[in-house]
GROMACS .gro file of C-alpha atoms in nm:
model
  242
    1UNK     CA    1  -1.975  -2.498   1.357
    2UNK     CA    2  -2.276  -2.509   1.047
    3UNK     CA    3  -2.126  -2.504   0.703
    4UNK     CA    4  -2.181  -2.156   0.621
    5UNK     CA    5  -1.918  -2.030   0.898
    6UNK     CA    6  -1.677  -2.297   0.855
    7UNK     CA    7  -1.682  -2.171   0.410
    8UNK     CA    8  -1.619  -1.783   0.633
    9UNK     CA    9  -1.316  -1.965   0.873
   10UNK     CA   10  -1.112  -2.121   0.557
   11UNK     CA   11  -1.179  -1.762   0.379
   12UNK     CA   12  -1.043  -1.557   0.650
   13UNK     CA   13  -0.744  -1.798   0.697
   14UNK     CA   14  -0.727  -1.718   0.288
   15UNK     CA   15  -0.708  -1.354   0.336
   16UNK     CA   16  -0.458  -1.422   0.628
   17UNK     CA   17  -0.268  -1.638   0.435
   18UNK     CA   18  -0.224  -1.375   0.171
   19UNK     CA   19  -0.175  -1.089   0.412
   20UNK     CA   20   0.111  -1.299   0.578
   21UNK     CA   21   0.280  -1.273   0.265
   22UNK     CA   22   0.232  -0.904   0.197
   23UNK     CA   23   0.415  -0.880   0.546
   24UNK     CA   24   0.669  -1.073   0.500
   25UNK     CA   25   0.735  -0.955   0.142
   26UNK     CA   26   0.701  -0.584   0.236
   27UNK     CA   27   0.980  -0.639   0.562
   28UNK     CA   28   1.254  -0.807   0.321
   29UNK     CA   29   1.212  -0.598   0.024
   30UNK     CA   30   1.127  -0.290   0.169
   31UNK     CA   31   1.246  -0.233   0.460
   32UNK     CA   32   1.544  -0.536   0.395
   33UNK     CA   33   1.736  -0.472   0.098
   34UNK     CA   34   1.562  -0.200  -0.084
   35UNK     CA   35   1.861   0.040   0.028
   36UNK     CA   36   2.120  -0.203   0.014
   37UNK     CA   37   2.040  -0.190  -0.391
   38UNK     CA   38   1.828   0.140  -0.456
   39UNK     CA   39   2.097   0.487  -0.249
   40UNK     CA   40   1.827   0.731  -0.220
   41UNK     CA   41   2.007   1.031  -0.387
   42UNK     CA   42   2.310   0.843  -0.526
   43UNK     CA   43   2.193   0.721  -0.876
   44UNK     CA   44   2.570   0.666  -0.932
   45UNK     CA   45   2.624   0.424  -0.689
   46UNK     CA   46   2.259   0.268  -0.721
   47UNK     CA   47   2.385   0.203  -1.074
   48UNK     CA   48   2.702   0.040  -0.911
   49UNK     CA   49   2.518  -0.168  -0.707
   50UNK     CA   50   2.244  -0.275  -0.959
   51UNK     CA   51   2.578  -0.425  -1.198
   52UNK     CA   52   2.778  -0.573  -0.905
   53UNK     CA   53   2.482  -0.706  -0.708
   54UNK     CA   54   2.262  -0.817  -0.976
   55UNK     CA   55   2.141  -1.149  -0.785
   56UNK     CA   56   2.023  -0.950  -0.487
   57UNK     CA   57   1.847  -0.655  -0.708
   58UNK     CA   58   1.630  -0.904  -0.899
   59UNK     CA   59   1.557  -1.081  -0.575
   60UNK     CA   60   1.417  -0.711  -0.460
   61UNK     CA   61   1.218  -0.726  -0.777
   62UNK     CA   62   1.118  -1.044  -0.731
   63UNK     CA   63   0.979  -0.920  -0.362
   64UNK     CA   64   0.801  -0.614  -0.492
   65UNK     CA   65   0.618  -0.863  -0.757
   66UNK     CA   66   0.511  -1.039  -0.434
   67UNK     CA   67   0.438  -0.748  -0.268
   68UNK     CA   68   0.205  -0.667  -0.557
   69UNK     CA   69   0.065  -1.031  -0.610
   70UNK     CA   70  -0.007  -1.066  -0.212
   71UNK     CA   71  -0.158  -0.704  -0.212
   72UNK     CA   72  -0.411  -0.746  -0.478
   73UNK     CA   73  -0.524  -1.154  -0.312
   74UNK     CA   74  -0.551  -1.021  -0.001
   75UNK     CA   75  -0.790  -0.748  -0.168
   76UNK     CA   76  -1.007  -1.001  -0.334
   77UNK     CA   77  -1.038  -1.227  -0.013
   78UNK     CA   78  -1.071  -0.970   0.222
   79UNK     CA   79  -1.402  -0.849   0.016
   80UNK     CA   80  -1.470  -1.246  -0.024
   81UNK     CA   81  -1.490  -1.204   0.385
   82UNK     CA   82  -1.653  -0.926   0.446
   83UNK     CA   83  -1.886  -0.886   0.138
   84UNK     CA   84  -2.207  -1.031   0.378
   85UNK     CA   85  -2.163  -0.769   0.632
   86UNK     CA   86  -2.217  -0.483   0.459
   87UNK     CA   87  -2.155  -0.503   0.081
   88UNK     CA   88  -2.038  -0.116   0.012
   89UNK     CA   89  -1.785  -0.164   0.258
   90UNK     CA   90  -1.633  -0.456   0.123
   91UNK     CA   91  -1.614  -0.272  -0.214
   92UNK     CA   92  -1.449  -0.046  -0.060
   93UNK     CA   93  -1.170  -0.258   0.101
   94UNK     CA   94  -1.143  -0.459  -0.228
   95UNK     CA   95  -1.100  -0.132  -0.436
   96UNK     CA   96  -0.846   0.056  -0.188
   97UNK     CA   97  -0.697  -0.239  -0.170
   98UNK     CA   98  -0.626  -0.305  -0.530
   99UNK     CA   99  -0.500   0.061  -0.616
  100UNK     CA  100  -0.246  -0.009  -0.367
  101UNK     CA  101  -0.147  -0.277  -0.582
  102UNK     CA  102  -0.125  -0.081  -0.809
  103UNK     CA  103   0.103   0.188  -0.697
  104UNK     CA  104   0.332  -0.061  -0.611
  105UNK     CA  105   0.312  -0.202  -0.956
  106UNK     CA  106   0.482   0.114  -1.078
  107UNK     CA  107   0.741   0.083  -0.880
  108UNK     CA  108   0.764  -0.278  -1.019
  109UNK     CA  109   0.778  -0.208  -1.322
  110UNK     CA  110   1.076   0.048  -1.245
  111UNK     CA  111   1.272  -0.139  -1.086
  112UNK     CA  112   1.255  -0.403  -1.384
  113UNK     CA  113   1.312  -0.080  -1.678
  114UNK     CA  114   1.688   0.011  -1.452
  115UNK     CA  115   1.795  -0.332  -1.469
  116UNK     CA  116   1.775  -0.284  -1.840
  117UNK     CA  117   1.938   0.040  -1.825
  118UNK     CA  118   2.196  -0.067  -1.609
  119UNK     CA  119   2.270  -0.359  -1.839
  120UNK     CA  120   2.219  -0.191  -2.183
  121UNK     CA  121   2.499  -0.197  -2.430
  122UNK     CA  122   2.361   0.113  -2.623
  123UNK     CA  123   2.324   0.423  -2.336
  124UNK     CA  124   2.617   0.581  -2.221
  125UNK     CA  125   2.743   0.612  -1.852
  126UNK     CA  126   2.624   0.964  -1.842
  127UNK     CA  127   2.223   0.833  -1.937
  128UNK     CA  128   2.211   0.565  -1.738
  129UNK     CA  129   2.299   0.756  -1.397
  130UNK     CA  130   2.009   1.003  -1.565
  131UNK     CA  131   1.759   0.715  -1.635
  132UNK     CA  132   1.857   0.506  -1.303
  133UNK     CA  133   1.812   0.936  -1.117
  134UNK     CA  134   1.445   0.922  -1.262
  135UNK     CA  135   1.359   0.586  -1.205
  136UNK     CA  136   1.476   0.526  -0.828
  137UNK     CA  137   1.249   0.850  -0.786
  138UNK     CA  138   0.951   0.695  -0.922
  139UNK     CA  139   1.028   0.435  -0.726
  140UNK     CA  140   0.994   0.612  -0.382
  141UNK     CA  141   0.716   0.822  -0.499
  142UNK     CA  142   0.483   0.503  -0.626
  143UNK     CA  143   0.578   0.394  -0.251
  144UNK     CA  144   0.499   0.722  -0.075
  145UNK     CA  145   0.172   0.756  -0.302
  146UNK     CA  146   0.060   0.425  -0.238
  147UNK     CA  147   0.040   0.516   0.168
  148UNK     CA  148  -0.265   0.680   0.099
  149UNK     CA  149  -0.425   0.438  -0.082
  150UNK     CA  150  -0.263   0.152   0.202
  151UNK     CA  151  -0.428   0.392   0.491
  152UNK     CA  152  -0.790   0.442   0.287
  153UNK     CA  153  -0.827   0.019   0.236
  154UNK     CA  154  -0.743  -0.017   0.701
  155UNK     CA  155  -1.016   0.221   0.756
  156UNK     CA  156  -1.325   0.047   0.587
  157UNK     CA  157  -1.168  -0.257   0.714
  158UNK     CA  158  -1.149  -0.116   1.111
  159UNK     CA  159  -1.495  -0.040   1.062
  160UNK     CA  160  -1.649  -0.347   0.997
  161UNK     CA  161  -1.470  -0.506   1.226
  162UNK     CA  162  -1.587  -0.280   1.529
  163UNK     CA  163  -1.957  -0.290   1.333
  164UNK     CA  164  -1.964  -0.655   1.253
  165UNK     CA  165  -1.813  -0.784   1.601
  166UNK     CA  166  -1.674  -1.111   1.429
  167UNK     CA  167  -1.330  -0.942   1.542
  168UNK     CA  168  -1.212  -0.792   1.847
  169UNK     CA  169  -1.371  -0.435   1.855
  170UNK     CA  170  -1.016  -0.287   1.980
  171UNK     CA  171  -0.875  -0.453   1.640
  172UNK     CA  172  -1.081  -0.269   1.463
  173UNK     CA  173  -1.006   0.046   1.607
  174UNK     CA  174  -0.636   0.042   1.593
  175UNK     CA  175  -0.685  -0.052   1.235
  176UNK     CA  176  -0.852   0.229   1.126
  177UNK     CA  177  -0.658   0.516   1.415
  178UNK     CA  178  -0.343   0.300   1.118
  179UNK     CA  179  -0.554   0.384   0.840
  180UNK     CA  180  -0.592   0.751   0.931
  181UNK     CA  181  -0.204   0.773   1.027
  182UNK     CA  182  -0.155   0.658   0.674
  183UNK     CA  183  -0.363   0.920   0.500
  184UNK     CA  184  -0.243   1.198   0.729
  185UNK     CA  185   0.173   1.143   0.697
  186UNK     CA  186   0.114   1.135   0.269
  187UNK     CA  187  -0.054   1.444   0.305
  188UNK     CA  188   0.165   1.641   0.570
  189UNK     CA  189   0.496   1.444   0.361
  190UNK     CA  190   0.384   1.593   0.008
  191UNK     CA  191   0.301   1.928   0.182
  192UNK     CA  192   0.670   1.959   0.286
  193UNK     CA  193   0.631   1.897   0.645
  194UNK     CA  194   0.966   1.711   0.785
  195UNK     CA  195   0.953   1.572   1.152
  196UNK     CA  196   1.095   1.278   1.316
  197UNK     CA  197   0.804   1.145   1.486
  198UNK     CA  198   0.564   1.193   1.138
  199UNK     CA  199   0.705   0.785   1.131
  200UNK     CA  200   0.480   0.761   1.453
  201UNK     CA  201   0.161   0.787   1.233
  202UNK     CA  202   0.209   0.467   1.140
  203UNK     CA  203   0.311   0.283   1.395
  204UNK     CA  204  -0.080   0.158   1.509
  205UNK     CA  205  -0.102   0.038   1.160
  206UNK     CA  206   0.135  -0.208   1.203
  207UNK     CA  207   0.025  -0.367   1.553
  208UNK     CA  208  -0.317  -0.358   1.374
  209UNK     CA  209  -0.184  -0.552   1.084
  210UNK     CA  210   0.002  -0.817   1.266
  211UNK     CA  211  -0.290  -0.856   1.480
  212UNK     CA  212  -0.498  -0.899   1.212
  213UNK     CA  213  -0.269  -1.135   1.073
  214UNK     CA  214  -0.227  -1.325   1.401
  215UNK     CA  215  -0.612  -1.334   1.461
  216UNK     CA  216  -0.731  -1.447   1.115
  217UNK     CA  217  -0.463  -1.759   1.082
  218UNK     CA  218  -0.509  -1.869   1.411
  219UNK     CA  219  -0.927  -1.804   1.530
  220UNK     CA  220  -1.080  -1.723   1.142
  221UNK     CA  221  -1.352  -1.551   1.221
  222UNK     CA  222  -1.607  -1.528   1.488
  223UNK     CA  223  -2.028  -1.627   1.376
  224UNK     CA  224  -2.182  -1.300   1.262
  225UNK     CA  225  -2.425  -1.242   1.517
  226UNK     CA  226  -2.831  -1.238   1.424
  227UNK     CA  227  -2.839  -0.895   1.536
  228UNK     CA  228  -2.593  -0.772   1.407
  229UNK     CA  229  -2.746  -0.870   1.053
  230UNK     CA  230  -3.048  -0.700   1.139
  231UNK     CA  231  -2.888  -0.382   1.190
  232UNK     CA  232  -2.689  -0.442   0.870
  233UNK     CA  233  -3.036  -0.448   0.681
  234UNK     CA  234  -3.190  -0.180   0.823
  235UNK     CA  235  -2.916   0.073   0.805
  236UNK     CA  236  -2.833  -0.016   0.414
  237UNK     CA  237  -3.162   0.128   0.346
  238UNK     CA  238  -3.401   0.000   0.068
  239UNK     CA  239  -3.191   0.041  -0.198
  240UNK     CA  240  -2.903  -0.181   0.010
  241UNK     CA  241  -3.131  -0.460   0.103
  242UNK     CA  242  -3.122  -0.785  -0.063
   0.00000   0.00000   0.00000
C-alpha cells in the first residue's frame, strides 16, 4: 500500500467513524426515545413528560446535538474522500450533507427553547401547552424537511461510488435507489399522500448506509484505478481539469 492510499484508508475509516455515530445517534434519539418524551399531537402530555422526565429529554437533546455534530463530520470527510474523484461531486455530498445538518439543527434548537418553556416560572399552563404545540411541530417538520436534503447528499455519493469503483458498484446503487426514496416520500408526504408502504422508500437507504458503514471501517477504500482517473479528466472537461 504507497502512502497516498494508506492517507485515503485512515480518511474513509474517518468518515466511517463519523457516520457510525450519526447511526447510532439517529436509532436512540430518533427512533429510541424521541416519542417516549416528544406525543406527536399531545402537547399536554409532551409537557408532562418534559417536567417528570427531565433526565431522559435532555439526553434526547443531547442525541440530536450528536446527530447534528456527526452529520456535518461525516460531510466534511466524506468530501475529504471523495474530493480526487471528481471534485463537483464531492461538493455536492459535502453541501447536501451539511444542510442536513442543518435541518436537524432546528429541531435542536427546539427541543432546547421547550425545556425552557416547560421549566419557566413566568408562562402560564395555558402558553406553555401553546409554545410546547408549536415547537414539537417544528420539530417533526425540521425532521421531515431534512429527508430531502438526507436523500439529495446518498445520490452524489451512489454515484461516485459506481463511477469511481473504489466501492462495490451494487453499494453504490442501493445508495442512490435510498437517495431517490428519500426525495420522493418528502415530496409525496408534503403533497398529502398517506400510505403504509410510503416507509418502504426508505428502506434501501438504510442497507446502503450500514453497508457503507460496514465497508468503510472495516476495508477503507479500494486504490482508485489509473483508468478510472483518466476518464475522470476527460469527462470534467477543460474547465474541470487540474
Amino acid at each position: 500500500m504507497n502512502e497516498a492510499h494508506a492517507v485515503r484508508v485512515r480518511t474513509a475509516r474517518a468518515a466511517g467513524f463519523w457516520y457510525l455515530l450519526l447511526a447510532v445517534s439517529g436509532v436512540l434519539g430518533f427512533l429510541v426515545l424521541h416519542s417516549q418524551i416528544y406525543v406527536t399531537s399531545d402537547p399536554e402530555r409532551t409537557l408532562a413528560n418534559l417536567v417528570g422526565q427531565e433526565a431522559l429529554a435532555r439526553t434526547r437533546l443531547v442525541l440530536e446535538l450528536l446527530i447534528v455534530l456527526s452529520q456535518a463530520l461525516a460531510a466534511v470527510w466524506f468530501y475529504r474522500l471523495f474530493k480526487s474523484i471528481r471534485e463537483w461531486e464531492a461538493w455536492a455530498v459535502g453541501v447536501w450533507g451539511m444542510a442536513n445538518a442543518l435541518a436537524i439543527l432546528i429541531s435542536a434548537l427546539s427541543m432546547a427553547v421547550a425545556l425552557d418553556v416547560a421549566y419557566s416560572s413566568v408562562a402560564t399552563q395555558a402558553d406553555k401547552i401553546l409554545l410546547i404545540e408549536l415547537l414539537g411541530r417544528l420539530i417533526r417538520h425540521a425532521w421531515g424537511v431534512g429527508g430531502l436534503f438526507f436523500g439529495l447528499w446518498l445520490i452524489p455519493m451512489g454515484h461516485m461510488v459506481i463511477t469511481s469503483k473504489a466501492m462495490p458498484a451494487w453499494l453504490g446503487r442501493v445508495l442512490i435507489l435510498g437517495g431517490v426514496g428519500y426525495v420522493v416520500k418528502t415530496f409525496l408526504q408534503y403533497a398529502g399522500f398517506q400510505h403504509a408502504l410510503m416507509d418502504s422508500l426508505t428502506l434501501p437507504a438504510t442497507i446502503g448506509e450500514f453497508w457503507m458503514i460496514g465497508y468503510l471501517l472495516i476495508f477503507g477504500i479500494r486504490p482508485w484505478p489509473e483508468s478510472a482517473d483518466g476518464r475522470r479528466r476527460h469527462a470534467s472537461g477543460p474547465g474541470e481539469q487540474r
